[in-house]
Each structure stands twice: as structure tokens, then as C-alpha cells.
Coordinates of C-alpha atoms and ligand atoms in Angstrom, one line a residue:
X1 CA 20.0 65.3 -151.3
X2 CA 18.8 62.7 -153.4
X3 CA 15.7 60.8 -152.6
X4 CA 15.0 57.4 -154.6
X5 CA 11.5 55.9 -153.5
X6 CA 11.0 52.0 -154.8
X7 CA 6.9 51.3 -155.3
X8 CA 4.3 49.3 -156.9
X9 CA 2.1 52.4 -156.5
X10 CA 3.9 55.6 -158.3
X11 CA 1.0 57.7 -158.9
X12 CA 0.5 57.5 -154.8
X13 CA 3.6 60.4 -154.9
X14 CA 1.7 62.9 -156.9
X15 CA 0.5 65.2 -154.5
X16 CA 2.2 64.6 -151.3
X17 CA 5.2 65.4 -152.7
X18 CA 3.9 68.9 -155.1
X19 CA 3.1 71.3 -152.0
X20 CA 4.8 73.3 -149.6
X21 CA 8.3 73.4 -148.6
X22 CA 9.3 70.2 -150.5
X23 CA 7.9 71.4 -153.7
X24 CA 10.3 74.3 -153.7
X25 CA 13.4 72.1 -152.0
X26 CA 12.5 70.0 -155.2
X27 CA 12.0 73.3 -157.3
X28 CA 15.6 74.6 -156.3
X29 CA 17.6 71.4 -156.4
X30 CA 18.2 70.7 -152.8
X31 CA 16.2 67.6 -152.9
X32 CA 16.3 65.7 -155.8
X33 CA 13.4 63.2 -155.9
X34 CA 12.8 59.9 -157.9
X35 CA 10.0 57.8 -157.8
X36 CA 10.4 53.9 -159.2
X37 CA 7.7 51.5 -160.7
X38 CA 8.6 48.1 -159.0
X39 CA 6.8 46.8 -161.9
X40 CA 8.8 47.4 -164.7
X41 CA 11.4 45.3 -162.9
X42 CA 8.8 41.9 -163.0
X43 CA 9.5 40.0 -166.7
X44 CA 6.4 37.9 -166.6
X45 CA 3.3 39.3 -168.4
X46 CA 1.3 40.0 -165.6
X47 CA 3.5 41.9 -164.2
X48 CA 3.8 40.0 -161.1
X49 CA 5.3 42.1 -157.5
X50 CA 4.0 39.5 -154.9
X51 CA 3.6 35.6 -154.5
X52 CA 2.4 33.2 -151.7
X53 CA 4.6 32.6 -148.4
X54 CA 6.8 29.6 -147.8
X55 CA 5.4 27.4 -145.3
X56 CA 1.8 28.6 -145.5
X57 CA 0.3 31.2 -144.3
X58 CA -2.6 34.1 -145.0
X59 CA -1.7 36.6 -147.9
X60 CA 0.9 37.6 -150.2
X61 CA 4.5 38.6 -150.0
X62 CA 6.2 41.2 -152.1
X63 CA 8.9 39.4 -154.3
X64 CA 12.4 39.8 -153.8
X65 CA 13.6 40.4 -157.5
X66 CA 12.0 43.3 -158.7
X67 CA 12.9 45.3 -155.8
X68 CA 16.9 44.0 -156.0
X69 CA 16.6 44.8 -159.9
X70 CA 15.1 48.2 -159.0
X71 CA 17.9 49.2 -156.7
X72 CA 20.5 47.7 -159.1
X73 CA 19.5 50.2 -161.8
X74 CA 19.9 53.2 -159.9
X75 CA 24.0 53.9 -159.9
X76 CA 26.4 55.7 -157.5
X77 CA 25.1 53.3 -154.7
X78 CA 27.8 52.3 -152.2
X79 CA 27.9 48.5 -151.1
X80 CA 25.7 47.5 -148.1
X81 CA 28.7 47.4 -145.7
X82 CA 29.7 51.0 -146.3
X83 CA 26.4 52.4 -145.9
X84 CA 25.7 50.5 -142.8
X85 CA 29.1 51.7 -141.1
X86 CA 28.6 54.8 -142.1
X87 CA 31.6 55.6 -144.6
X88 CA 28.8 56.2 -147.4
X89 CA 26.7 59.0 -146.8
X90 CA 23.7 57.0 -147.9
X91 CA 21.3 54.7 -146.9
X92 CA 18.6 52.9 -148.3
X93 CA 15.5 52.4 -146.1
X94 CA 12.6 49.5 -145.7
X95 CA 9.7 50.9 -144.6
X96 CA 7.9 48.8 -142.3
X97 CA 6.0 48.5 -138.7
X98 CA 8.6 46.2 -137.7
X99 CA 11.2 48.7 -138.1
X100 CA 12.6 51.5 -135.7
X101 CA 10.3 54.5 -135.0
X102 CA 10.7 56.9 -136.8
X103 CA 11.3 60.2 -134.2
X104 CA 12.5 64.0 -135.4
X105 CA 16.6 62.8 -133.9
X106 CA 16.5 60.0 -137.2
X107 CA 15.1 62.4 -139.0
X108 CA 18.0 64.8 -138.1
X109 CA 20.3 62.3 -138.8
X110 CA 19.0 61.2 -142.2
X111 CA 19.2 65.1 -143.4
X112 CA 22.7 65.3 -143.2
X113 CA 22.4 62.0 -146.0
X114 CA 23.7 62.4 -149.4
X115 CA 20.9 59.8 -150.4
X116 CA 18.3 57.9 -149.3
X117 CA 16.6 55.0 -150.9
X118 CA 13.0 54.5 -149.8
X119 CA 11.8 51.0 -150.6
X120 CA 7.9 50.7 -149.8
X121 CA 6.7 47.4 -148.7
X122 CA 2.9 46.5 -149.3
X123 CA 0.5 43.3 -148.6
X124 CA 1.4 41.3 -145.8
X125 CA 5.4 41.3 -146.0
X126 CA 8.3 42.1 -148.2
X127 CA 10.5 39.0 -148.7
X128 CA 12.8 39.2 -145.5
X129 CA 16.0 39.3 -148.1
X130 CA 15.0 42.6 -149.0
X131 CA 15.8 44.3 -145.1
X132 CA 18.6 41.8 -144.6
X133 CA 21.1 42.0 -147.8
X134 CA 19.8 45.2 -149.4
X135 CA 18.1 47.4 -147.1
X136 CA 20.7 49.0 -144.1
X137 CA 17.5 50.2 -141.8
X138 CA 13.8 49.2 -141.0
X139 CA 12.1 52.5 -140.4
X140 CA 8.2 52.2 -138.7
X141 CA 6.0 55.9 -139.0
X142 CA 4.6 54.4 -136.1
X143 CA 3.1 52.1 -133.9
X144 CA 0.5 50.8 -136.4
X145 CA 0.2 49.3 -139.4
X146 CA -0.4 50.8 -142.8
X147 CA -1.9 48.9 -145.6
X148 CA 1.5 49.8 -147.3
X149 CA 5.1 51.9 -146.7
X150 CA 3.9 54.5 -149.7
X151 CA 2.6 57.5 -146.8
X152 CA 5.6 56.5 -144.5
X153 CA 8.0 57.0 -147.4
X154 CA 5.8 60.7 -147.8
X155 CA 6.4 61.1 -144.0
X156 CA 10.3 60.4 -144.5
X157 CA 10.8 62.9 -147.4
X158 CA 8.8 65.8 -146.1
X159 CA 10.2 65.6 -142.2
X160 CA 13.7 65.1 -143.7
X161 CA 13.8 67.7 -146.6
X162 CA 12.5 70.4 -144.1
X163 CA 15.7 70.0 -142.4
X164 CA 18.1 70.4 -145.2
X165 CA 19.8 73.6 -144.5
X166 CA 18.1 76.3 -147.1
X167 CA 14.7 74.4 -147.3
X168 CA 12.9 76.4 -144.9
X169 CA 12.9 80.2 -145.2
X170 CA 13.1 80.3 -141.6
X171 CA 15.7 78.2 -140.2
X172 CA 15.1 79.3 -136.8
X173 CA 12.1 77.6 -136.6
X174 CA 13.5 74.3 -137.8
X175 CA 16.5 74.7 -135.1
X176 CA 14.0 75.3 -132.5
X177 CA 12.6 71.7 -133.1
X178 CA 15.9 70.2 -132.2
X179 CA 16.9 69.5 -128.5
X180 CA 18.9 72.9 -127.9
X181 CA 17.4 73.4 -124.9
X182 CA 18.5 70.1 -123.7
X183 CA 21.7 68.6 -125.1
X184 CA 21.5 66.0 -123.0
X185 CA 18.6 64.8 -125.8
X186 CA 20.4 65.3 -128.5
X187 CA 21.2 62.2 -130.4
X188 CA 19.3 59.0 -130.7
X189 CA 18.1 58.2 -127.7
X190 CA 13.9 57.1 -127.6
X191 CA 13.7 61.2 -126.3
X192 CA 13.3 62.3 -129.9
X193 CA 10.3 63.7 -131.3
X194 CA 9.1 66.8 -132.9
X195 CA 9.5 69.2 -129.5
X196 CA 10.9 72.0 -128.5
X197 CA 13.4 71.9 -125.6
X198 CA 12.2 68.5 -125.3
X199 CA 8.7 69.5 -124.3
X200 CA 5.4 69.5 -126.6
X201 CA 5.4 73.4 -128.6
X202 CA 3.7 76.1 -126.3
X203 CA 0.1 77.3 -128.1
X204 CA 0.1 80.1 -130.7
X205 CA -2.5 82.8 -131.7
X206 CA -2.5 85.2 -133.8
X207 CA -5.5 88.1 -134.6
X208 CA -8.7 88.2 -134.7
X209 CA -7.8 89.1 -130.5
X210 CA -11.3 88.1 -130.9
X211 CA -12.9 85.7 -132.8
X212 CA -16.6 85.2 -132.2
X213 CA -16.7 85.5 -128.5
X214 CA -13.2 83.1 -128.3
X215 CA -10.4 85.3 -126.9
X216 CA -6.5 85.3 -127.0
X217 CA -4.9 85.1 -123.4
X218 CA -4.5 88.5 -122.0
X219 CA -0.8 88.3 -120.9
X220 CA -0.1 88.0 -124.9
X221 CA -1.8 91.0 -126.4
X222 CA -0.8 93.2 -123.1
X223 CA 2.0 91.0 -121.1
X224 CA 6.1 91.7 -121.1
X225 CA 8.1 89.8 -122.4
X226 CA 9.5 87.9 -119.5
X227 CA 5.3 87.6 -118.9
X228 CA 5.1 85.6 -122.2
X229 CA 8.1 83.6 -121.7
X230 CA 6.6 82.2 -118.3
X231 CA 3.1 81.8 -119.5
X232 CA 4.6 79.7 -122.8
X233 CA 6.7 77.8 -120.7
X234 CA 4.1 77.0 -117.9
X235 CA 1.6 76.3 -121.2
X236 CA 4.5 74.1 -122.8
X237 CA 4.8 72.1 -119.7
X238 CA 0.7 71.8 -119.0
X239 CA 0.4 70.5 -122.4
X240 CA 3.4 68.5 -121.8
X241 CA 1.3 66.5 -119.0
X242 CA -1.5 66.2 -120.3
X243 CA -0.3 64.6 -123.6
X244 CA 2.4 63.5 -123.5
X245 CA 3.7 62.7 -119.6
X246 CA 6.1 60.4 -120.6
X247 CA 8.5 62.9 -122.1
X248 CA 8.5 65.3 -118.7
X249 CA 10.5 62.2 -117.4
X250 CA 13.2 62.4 -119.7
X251 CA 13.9 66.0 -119.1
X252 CA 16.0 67.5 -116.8
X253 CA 13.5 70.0 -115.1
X254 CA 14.6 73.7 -113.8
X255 CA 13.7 75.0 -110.6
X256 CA 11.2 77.5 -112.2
X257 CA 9.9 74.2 -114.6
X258 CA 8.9 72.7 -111.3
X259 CA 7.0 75.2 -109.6
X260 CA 5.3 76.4 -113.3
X261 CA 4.7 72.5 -113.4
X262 CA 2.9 72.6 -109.8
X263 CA 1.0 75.6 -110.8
X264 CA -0.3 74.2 -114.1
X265 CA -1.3 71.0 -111.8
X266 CA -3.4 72.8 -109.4
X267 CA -4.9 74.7 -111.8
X268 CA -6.4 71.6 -113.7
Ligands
ADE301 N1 4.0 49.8 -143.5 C1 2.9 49.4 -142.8 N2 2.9 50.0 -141.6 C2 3.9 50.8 -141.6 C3 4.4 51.7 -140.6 N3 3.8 51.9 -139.4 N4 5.5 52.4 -140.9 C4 6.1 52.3 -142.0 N5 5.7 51.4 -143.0 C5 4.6 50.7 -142.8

């Protein structure tokens, strides 16, 4: 894949982007990634990215040219249209809390991409041209706002590359993630998010079986495996409730998800 990234702050990438399993995706060609200077697209001396609003307002706005000059330079970019209906395996992205959440479906869906475009937006605002004629998606990390779209773009590379087949040694545990528990919530629906089976992960230990008085729970070290299943799944669920209850209403719950459910109620 190949991963352009538009920004008025390129030293921001060093770092984020030199660790782990995107290092080595980068390392061994599977993701290809490019960071741009927004700045050498300005022509004025001062190398001016941002100017005042239309019709008044507090702060600055980023300026649509440098960014439209920046993506113009790149090559092998399909038309707008295209990407946005899908016959160009690309898309180029605006980050911004005003755009859709990013979950671990869109993710999912933006790792089987031949390219992404990553355009950071910073100060108050990007000039609204930028989303409507040359972006084909708002993406949002989140539900609040960043000083700028630099650690969302970081977010966007490293959820995405883990998913490119190859990237992680262990591609069970990237498949695990992923709904197949519960087809029913695979796809884009608002169910997505980085769960297994739909639920949060069950907790993992691993030795000391005792470390300074804090032990690991007995049906682990001792327990059978059908033991362990239940206690992960009962643990998966309590966790489930207690952080996040919203997504134990999305899910279609077993028999045996109920009464573990029950139990892990009464027990708290
Ligand atoms: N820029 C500012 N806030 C943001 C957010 N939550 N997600 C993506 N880009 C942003």
C-alpha cells in the first residue's frame, strides 16, 4: 500500500512512524510511506499555509492551494468520482472531528486500499474546498478535537498497515480483532471497534504467577481448557459491562453469554 500524508508539520512523522510493526511493513515494502511539506507548495516568502475566514470569525484557516498543489504533484491519482464510487482502489482522506469515526470495520476497509492520501488539517479549519472537490472522506480519531490531524493521520497508518496481510507475524491475532464471531457485525455498521467477537478482549497474564503478592487467576495456571474458555468469556463480557455497555446491545447474546453475563452481574 501506499501511504501519502499532506502536512505543515513533517518532522511530526519521525517517530510514530519508525517502531514496531509499521517500521518493518515499511522496511519490507508492504507499506510504502510519504510524508509532504504543505509548505513547499505556498509561493509567497513567508511561506504562508493559513489566512483569516470569510465573514469573520476567531482564527485561521488552512489555505486551499497548497494543499490542491500538493495532491496534484503526487501522480497515479484517480479522479475524485472514481475513488468515491469505488472503481479506484484509493482514497484520499481529510482528517478532521467533523468527519466519520474512525472504528477498526473502516480501518478494515481502508487496508484492502491500493492508496491512501492523508491530508492533515490544523488551526481552526481547512478551507471547506479541500473535503468537498478533493478529499472523498472526513475521517474523526474521535470525539474530540486535536490541535491538528498530524496524530490522527499516525492513528490511520498504524491501525491500517497492521491489517495488511503479511504485516503482522501473527495473523491470527489480527483476524481475531475482526467480527468472526459475529458476522452479523461485519461491515460498517457504528458496531465496529477494536473487539473481539464484538465484545471488549478478555484479560491476559503471563508469569511471574506471582508478582509481589499480585496473583494470576487460579483456573489459568491449573484450569482445562473448556475452564479457560468460560472464565475468558465470562471476563470478556464483565469487562464488556462495565466499559463499554453499549456494545453488549449490539450483540446477539448465546444462551451461555447470558447466564455468564448474570453471573459476572451478581458477582459485582
Ligand atoms: N483534527 C482535530 N481533531 C481531530 C480528530 N478528532 N480526528 C481527526 N483529526 C482531527
Amino acid at each position: 500500500m501506499k501511504i501519502d500524508i499532506l502536512t505543515i508539520f513533517p518532522d511530526f512523522f519521525r517517530g510514530p512512524l519508525d517502531y514496531g510493526i509499521v517500521r518493518r511493513a515499511r522496511e519490507t515494502g508492504l507499506a510504502e510511506v510519504n510524508i509532504h511539506d504543505l509548505r513547499n507548495f505556498t509561493k509567497d516568502k513567508h511561506r504562508t499555509v493559513d489566512d483569516r475566514p470569510f465573514g469573520g470569525g476567531e482564527g485561521m484557516v488552512l489555505k486551499p492551494e497548497p494543499i490542491f498543489e500538493c495532491l496534484e504533484s503526487l501522480g497515479g491519482l484517480a479522479p475524485r468520482a472514481e475513488r468515491v464510487s469505488g472503481s479506484a482502489r484509493q482514497s484520499v482522506i481529510l482528517l478532521s472531528p467533523q468527519g466519520r469515526r474512525l472504528d477498526q470495520s473502516l480501518a478494515a476497509e481502508l487496508s484492502t486500499l491500493e492508496r491512501i492520501v492523508l491530508i492533515c488539517g490544523r488551526y481552526e479549519g481547512v478551507d471547506e474546498r479541500v473535503g468537498e472537490h478533493l478529499a472523498d472522506r472526513e475521517v474523526s480519531i474521535g470525539d474530540y478535537v486535536l490541535s491538528g490531524g498530524e496524530l490522527g493521520a499516525a492513528v490511520i497508518v498504524d491501525t491500517v498497515t497492521r491489517l495488511i496481510p503479511g504485516a503482522v507475524g501473527n495473523e491470527a491475532s489480527t483476524r481475531q480483532e475482526s467480527f468472526t464471531d459475529h458476522p452479523e457485525l461485519r461491515g460498517d455498521g457504528p458496531s465496529s471497534t477494536c473487539v473481539s467477537g464484538g465484545l471488549l478482549d478478555y484479560p491476559h497474564y503471563t508469569r511471574p504467577a506471582d508478582f509481589r503478592g499480585m496473583g494470576v487467576p487460579e483456573v489459568l495456571v491449573n484450569g482445562n481448557h473448556e475452564d479457560i474458555r468460560r472464565w475468558r468469556r465470562k471476563s470478556a463480557l464483565a469487562k464488556t459491562l462495565r466499559n463499554r455497555p453499549d456494545l453488549l446491545e449490539r450483540i446477539a447474546l448465546s444462551e451461555e453469554d447470558q447466564q455468564l453475563l448474570e453471573e459476572a452481574r451478581s458477582q459485582h
